[in-house]
Short mmCIF file of C-alpha atoms and ligand atoms in Angstrom, two decimals:
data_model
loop_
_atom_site.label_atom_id
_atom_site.label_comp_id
_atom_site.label_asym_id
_atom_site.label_seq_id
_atom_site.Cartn_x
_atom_site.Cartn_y
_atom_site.Cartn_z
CA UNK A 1300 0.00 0.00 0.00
CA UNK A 1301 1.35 3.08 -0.95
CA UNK A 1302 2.68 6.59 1.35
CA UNK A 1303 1.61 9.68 0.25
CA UNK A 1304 2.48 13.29 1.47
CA UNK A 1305 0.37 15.75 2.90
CA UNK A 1306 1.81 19.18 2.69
CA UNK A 1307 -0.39 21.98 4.78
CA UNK A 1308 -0.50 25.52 4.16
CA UNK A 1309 0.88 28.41 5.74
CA UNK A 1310 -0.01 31.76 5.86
CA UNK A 1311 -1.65 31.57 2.54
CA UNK A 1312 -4.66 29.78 3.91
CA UNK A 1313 -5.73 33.39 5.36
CA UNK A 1314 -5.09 35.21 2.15
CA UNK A 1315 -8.93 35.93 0.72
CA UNK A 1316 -8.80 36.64 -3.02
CA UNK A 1317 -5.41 35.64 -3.31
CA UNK A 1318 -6.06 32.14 -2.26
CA UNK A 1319 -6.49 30.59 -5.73
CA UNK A 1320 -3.57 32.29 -7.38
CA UNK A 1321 -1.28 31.39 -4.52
CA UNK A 1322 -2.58 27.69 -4.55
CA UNK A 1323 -1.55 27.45 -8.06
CA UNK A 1324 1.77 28.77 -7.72
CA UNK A 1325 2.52 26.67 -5.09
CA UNK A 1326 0.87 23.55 -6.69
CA UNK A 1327 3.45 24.17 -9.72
CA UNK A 1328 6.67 24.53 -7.48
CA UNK A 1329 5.75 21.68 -6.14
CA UNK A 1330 5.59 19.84 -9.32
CA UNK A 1331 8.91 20.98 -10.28
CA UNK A 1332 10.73 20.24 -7.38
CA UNK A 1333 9.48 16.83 -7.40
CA UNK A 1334 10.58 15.56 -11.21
CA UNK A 1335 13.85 15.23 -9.69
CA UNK A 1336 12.38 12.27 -7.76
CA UNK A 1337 10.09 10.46 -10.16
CA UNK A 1338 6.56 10.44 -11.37
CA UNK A 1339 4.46 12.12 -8.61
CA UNK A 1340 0.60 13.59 -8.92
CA UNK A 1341 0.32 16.86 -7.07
CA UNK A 1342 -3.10 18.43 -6.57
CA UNK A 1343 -4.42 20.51 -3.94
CA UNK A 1344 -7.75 20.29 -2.38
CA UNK A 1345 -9.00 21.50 1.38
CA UNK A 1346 -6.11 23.90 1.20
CA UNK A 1347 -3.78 20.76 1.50
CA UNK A 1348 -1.01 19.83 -1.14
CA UNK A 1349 -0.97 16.19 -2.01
CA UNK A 1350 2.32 14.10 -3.73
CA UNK A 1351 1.70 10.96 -4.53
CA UNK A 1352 4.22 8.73 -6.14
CA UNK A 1353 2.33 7.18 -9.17
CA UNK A 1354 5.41 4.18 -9.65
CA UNK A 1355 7.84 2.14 -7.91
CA UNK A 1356 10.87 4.05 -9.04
CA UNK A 1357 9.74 7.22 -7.43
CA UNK A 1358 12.34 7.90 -5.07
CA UNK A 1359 9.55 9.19 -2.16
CA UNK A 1360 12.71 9.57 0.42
CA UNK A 1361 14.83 12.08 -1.36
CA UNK A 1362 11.37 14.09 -2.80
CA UNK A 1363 10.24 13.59 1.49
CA UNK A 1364 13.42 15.82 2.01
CA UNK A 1365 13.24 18.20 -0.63
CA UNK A 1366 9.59 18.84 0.42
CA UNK A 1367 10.89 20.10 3.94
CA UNK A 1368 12.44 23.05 1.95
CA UNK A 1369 9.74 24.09 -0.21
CA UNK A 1370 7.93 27.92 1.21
CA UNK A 1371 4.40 28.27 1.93
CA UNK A 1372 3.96 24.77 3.51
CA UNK A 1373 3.61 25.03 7.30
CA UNK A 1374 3.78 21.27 8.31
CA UNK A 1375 4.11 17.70 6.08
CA UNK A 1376 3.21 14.21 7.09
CA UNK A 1377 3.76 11.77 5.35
CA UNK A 1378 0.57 9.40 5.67
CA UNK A 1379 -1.07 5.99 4.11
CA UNK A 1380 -4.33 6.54 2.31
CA UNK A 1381 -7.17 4.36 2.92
CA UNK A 1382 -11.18 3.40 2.54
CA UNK A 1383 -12.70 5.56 4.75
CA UNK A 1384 -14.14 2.55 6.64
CA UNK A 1385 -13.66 2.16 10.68
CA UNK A 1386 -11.78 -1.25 9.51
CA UNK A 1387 -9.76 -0.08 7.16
CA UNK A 1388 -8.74 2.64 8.64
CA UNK A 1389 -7.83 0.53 12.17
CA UNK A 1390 -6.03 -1.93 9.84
CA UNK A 1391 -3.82 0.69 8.09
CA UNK A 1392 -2.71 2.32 11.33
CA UNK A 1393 -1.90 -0.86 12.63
CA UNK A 1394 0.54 -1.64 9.46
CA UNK A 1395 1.73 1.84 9.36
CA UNK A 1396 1.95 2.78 12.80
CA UNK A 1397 2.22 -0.53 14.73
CA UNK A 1398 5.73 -0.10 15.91
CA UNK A 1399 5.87 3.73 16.56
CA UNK A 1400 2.95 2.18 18.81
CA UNK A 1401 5.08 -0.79 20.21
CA UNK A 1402 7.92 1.64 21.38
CA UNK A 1403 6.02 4.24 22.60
CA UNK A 1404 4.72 4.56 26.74
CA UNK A 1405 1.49 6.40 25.47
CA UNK A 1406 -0.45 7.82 22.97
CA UNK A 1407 -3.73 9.24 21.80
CA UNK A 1408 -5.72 9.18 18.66
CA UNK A 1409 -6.83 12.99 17.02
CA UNK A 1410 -9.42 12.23 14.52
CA UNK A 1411 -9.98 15.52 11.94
CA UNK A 1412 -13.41 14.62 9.67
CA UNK A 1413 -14.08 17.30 7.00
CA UNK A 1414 -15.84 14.82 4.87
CA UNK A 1415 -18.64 15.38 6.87
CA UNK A 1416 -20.94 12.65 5.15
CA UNK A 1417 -18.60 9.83 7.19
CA UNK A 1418 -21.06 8.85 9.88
CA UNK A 1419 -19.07 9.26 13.50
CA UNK A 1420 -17.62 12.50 14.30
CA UNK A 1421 -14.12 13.25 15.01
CA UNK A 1422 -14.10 12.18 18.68
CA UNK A 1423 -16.07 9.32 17.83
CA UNK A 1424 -13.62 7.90 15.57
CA UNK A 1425 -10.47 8.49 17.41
CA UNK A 1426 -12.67 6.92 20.41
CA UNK A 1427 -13.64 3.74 18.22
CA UNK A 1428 -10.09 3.56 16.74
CA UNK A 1429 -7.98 4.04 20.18
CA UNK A 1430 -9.99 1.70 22.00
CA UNK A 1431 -8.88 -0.95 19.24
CA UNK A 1432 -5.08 -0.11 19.20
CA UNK A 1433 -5.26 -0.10 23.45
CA UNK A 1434 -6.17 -3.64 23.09
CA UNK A 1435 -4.08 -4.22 20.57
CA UNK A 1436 -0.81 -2.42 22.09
CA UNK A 1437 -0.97 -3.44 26.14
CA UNK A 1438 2.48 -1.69 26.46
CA UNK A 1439 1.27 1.65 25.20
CA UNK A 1440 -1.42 3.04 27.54
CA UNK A 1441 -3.84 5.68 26.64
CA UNK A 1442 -2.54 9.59 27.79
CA UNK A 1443 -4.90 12.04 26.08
CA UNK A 1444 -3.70 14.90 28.02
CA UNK A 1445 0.45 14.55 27.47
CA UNK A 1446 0.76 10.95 24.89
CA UNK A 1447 4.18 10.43 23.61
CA UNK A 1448 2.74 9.50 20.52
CA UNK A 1449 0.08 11.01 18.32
CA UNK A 1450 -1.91 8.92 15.92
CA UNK A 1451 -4.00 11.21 13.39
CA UNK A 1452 -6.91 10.01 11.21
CA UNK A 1453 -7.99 12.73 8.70
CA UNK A 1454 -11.53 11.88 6.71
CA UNK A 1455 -11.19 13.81 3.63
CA UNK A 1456 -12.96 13.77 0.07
CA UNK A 1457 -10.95 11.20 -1.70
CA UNK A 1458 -10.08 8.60 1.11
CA UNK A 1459 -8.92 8.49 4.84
CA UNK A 1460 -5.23 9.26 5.72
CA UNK A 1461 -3.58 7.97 8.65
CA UNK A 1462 -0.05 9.25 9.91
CA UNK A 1463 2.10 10.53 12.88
CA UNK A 1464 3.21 13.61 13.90
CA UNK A 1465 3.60 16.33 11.15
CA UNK A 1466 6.84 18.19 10.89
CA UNK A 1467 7.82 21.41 10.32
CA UNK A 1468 7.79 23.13 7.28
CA UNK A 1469 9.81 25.44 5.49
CA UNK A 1470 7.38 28.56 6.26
CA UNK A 1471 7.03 31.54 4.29
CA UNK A 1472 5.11 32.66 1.20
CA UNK A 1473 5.11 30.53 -2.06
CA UNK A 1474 8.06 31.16 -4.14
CA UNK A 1475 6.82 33.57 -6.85
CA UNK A 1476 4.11 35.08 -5.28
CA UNK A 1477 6.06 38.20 -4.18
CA UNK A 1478 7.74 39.78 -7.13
CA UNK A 1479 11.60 39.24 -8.14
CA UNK A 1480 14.53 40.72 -6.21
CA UNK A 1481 18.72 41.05 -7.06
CA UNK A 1482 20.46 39.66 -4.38
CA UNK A 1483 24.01 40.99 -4.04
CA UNK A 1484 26.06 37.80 -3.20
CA UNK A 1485 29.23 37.70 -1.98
CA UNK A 1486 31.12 34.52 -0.52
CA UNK A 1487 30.67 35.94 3.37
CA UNK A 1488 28.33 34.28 5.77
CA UNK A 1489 25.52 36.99 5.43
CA UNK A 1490 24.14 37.54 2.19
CA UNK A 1491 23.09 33.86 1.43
CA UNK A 1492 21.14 34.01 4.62
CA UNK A 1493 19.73 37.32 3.31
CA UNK A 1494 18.86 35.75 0.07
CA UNK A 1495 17.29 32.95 1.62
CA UNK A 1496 15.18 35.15 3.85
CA UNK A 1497 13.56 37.30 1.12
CA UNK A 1498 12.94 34.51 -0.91
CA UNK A 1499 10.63 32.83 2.35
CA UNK A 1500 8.90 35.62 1.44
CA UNK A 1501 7.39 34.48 -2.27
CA UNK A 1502 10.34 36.45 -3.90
CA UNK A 1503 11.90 34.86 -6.96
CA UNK A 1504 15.94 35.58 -6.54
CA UNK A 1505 18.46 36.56 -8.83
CA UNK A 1506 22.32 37.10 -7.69
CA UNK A 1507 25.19 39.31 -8.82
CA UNK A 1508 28.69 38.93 -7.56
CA UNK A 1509 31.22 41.54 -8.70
CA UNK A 1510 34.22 39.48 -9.47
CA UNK A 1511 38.21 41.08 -9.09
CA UNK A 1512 40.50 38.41 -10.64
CA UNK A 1513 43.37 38.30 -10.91
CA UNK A 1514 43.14 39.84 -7.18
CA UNK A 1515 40.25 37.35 -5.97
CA UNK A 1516 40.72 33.54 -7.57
CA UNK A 1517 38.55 31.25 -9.77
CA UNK A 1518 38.12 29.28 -6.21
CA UNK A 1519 36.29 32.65 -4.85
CA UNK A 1520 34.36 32.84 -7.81
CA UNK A 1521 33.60 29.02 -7.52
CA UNK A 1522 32.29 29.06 -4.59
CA UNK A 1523 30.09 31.94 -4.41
CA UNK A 1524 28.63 29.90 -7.50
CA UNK A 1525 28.08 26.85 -5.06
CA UNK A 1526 26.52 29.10 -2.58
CA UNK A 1527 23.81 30.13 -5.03
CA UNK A 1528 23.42 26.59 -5.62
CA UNK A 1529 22.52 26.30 -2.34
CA UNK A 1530 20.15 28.99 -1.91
CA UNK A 1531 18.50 27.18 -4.94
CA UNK A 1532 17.14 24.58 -3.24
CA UNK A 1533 14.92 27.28 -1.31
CA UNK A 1534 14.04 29.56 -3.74
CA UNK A 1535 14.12 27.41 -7.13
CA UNK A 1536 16.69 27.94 -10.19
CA UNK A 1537 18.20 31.24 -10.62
CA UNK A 1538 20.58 33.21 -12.46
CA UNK A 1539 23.95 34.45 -10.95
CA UNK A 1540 25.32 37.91 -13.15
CA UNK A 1541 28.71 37.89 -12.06
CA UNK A 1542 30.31 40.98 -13.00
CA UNK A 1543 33.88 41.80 -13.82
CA UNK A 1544 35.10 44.10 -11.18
CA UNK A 1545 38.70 45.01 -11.61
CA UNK A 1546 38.51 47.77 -13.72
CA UNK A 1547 36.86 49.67 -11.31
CA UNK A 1548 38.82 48.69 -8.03
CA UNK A 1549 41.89 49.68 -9.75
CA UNK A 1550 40.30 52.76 -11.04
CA UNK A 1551 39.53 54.10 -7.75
CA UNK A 1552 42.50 52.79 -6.07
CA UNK A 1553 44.28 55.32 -8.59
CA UNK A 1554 42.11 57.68 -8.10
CA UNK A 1555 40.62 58.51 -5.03
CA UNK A 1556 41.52 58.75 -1.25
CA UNK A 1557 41.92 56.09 0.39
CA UNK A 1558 39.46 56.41 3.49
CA UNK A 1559 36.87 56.50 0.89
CA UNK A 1560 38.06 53.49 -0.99
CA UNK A 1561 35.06 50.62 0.46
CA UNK A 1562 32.49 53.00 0.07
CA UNK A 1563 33.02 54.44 -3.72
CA UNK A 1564 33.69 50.37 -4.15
CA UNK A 1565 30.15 49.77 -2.81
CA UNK A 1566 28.19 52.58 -4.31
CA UNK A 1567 29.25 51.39 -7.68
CA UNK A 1568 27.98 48.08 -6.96
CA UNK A 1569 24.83 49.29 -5.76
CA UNK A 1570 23.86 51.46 -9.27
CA UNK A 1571 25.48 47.93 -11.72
CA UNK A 1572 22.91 45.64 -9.35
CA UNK A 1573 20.06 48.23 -9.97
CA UNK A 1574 20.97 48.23 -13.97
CA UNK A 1575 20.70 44.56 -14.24
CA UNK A 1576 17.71 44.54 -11.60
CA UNK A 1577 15.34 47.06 -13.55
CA UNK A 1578 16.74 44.93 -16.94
CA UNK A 1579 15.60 41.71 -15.51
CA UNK A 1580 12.24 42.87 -13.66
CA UNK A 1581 13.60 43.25 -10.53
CA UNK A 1582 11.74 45.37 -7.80
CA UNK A 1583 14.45 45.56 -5.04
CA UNK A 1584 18.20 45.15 -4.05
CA UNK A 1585 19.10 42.84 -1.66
CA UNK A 1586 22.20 42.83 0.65
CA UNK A 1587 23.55 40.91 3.45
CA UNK A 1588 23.96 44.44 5.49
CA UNK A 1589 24.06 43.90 9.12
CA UNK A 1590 24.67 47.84 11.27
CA UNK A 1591 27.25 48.13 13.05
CA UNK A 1592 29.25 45.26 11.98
CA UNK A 1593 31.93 46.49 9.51
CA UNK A 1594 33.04 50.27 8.72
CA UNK A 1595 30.72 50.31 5.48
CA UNK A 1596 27.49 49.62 7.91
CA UNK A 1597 27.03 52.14 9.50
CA UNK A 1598 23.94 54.40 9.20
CA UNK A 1599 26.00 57.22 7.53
CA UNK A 1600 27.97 54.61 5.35
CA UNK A 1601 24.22 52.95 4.45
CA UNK A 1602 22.82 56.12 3.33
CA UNK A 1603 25.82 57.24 0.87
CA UNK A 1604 25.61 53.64 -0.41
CA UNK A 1605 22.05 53.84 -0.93
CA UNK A 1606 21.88 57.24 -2.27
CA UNK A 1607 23.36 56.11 -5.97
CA UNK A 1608 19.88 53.86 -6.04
CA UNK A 1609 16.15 54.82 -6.15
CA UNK A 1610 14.77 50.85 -5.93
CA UNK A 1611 13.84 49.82 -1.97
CA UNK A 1612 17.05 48.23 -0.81
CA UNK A 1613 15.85 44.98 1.62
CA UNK A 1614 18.38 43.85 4.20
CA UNK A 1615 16.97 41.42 5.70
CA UNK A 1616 19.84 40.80 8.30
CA UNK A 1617 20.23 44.73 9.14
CA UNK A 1618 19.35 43.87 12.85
CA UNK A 1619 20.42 40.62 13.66
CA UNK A 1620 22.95 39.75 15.75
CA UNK A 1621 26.18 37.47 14.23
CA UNK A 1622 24.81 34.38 16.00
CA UNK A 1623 21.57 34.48 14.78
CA UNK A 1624 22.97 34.79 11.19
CA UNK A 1625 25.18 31.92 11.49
CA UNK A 1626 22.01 30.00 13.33
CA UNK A 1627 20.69 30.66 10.25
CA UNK A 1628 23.24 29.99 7.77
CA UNK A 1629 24.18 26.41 9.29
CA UNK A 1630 20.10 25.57 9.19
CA UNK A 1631 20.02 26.09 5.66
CA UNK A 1632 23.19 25.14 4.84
CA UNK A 1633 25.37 27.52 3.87
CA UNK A 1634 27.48 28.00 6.23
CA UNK A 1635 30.26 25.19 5.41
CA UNK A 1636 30.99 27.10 1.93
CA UNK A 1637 30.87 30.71 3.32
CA UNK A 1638 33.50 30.34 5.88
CA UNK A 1639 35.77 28.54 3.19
CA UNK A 1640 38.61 30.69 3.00
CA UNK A 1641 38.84 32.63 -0.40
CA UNK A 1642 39.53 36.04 -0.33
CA UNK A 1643 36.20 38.83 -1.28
CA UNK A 1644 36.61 41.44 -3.99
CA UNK A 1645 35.90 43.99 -0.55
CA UNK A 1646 39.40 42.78 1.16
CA UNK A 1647 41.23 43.82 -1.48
CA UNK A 1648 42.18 47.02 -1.51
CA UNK A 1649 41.10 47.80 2.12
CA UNK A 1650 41.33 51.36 3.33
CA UNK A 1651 43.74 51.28 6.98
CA UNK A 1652 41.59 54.15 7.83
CA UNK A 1653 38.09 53.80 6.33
CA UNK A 1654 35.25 56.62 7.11
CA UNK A 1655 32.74 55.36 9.26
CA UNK A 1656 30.44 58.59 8.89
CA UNK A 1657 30.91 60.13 5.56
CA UNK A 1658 28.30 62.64 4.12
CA UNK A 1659 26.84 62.35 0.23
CA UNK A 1660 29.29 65.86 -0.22
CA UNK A 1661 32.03 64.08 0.08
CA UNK A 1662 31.62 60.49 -1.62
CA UNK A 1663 30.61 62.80 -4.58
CA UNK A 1664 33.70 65.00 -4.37
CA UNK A 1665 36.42 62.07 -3.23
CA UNK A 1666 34.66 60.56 -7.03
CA UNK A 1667 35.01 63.67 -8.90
CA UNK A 1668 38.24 61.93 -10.31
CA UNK A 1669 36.56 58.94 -11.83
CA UNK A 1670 34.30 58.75 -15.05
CA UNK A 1671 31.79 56.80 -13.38
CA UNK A 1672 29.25 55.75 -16.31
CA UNK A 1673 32.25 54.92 -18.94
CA UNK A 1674 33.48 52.50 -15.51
CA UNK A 1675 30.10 51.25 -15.32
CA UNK A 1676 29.16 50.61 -18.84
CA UNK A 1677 32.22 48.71 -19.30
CA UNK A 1678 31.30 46.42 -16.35
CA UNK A 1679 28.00 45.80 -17.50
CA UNK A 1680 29.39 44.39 -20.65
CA UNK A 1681 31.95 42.14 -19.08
CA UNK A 1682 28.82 40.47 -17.23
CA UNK A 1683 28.42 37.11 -17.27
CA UNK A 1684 25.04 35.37 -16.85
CA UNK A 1685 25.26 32.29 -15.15
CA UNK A 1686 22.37 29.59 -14.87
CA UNK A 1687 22.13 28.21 -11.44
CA UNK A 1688 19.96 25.04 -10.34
CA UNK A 1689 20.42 22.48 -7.38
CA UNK A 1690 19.99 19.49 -9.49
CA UNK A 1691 22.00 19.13 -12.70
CA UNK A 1692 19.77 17.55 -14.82
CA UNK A 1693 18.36 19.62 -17.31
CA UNK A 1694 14.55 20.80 -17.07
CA UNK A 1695 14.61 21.02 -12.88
P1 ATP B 2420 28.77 39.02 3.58
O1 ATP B 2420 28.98 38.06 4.70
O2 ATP B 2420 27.46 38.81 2.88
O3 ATP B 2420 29.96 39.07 2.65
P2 ATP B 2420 29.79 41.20 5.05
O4 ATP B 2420 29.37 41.26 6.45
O5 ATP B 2420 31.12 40.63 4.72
O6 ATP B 2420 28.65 40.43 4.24
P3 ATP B 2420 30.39 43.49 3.40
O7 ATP B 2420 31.58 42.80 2.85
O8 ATP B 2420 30.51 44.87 3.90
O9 ATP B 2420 29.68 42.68 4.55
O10 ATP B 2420 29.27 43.49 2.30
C1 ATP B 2420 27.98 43.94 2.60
C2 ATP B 2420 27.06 43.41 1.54
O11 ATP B 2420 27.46 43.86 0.25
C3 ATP B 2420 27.08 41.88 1.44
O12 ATP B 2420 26.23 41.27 2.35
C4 ATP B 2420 26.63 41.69 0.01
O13 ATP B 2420 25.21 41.82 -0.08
C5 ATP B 2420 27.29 42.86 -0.71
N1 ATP B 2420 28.59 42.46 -1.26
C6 ATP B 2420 29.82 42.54 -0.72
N2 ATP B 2420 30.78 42.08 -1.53
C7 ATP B 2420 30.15 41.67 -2.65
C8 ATP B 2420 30.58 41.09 -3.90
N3 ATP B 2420 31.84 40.83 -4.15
N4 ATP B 2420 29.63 40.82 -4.82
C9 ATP B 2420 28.32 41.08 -4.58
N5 ATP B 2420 27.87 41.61 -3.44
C10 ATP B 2420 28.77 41.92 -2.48
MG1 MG B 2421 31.73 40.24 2.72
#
């Protein structure tokens, strides 16, 4: 008999007109992230996602995991479908459940019935069906108040499902619901986590790394490549620009004092990431800017940064502390490539002495040196579009 998934919804349950267009979106993601795994039927009814394996081959472990990661799903169980019939729904618990039963010191049975034609009512049925498994189990006494173990029968249109406890989901909105966002990546600790945040919000992501070989290796660029790959399995395939950034880093190293150095650095990466953003559809910038924590994050520092842009600039990190990030970071896995040690296009030419509160006056006269769209137009042609997925077949 076969195990299918139930996948709940979040937050999207509550949205009102939206509901439909949000159930579809998430319906589809599903469906993609699942043809890594096999043939699965997805469909969605009583704001529930279903994946059912239609073969043998499926692979229903690895698509189990990559369900966990998929936004807009509160909780998953995976569960057994059967008649809904008292019997068969006391004899699929029994081969399903049995020995979660056997090795547990309690339990209870929650009974949900939305089918409402099935004859008992919920407490009925988890009465009928508990009283069965408490003869059936002697070890495992009945604890309604604190069990140890949850059985759950759900009655629902097509058949009954029985499973265990539900686990966590991967939260959020669905992934497209939200609009599309540039993330600027780097190969630090924060902006993967800052990517991965906005996407929990129904954002589709795009990346662009700015890129200083010969000063910062093909093992920096590498990697920041493998930490969009990560961030893929999140938010779905995505495309990383990266961006040739020597030019300009030698530009203003010639040209402009040296306490300004990080900050002319960033502001030009701010107005390339809002080129390719408004080319691409993009709505907002997003960086991995935490205050406080470096020279260039500082209120001051954030507002001559920001002032070369006029898209909303998310930061999703801005008031965590470094803990929480990394919390973060090693729960969706990131965190094992970030602290890899290749060097950042941002420790290159670091100033000794950087300003910590500069005013928009000055960026704009320590500049006046540097032809700043000829610099720019010449990085936007040296950009490179890569396509990022976290499976390699093609068509994921
Ligand atoms: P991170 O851990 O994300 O590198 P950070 O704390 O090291 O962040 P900075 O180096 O000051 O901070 O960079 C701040 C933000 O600027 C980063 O979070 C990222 O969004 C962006 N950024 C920095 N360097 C690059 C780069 N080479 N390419 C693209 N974006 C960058
Ligand atoms: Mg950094």
């Amino acid at each position: 008999m076969k195990e299918i998934f139930l996948l709940k919804l979040g937050e999207i349950v509550l949205k009102g007109a939206n509901k439909r267009q949000f159930e579809s979106r998430l319906r589809q993601n599903v469906r993609r992230r699942m043809k890594a795994y096999g043939n699965f039927d997805v469909y969605i009814m009583q704001s529930t996602v279903y994946v059912e394996p239609m073969d043998e081959m499926a692979d229903v472990d690895g698509a189990w995991e990559a369900c966990g990661s998929i936004f807009g799903v509160v909780s998953l169980c995976r569960c057994r479908p059967c008649e809904k019939d008292l019997d068969a729904i006391y004899n699929a618990v029994e081969a399903y459940l049995g020995e979660d039963l056997d090795c547990a010191e309690s339990f209870k049975v929650e009974s949900k019935r939305s089918d409402k034609r099935f004859p008992l009512n919920s407490i009925a049925i988890s009465q009928e069906i508990g009283g069965r498994l408490a003869e059936a189990h002697p070890n495992c006494r009945v604890d309604v108040h604190h069990p140890a173990y949850t059985v759950y029968v759900e009655i629902r249109d097509l058949a009954a499902y029985v499973h265990g406890p539900a686990v966590p989901g991967a939260g959020g909105l669905p992934t497209g619901v939200g609009g599309r966002a540039m993330c600027l990546l780097s190969g630090g600790i924060d902006s993967p986590v800052a990517a991965y945040m906005i996407a929990k919000r129904g954002v589709e992501i795009e990346c662009i790394h700015f890129f200083s070989y010969p000063y910062t290796s093909q093992l920096a660029k590498d990697k920041v490549i493998e930490l969009a790959r990560l961030v893929t399995k999140y938010c779905g395939k995505m495309t990383l620009n990266v961006v040739s950034f020597t030019q300009i880093q030698e530009a203003i190293r010639d040209n402009c004092p040296e306490e300004f150095f990080t900050l002319i650095m960033r502001r030009f990466m701010m107005e390339i990431s809002q080129k390719l953003a408004k080319r691409d559809g993009c709505g907002a910038l997003i960086t991995g800017e935490n205050l406080g924590q470096v020279a260039s994050q500082t209120m001051e520092a954030m507002a001559v940064t920001g002032a070369v842009v006029d898209m909303p600039i998310f930061m999703p990190l801005v008031g965590m502390d470094k803990e929480e990030i990394v919390t973060i970071a090693r729960k969706i896995g990131t965190l094992d490539t970030s602290i890899l040690p290749y060097e950042d296009c941002c420790t290159v030419f670091t100033p000794r002495h950087p300003k910590t509160k500069p005013s928009l006056g000055q960026l704009i006269h320590a500049e006046r040196n540097l032809d700043r769209e000829a610099l720019i137009q010449q990085a936007l042609e040296s950009v490179e579009r890569i396509s990022v997925r976290y499976h390699d077949e093609p068509g994921i």
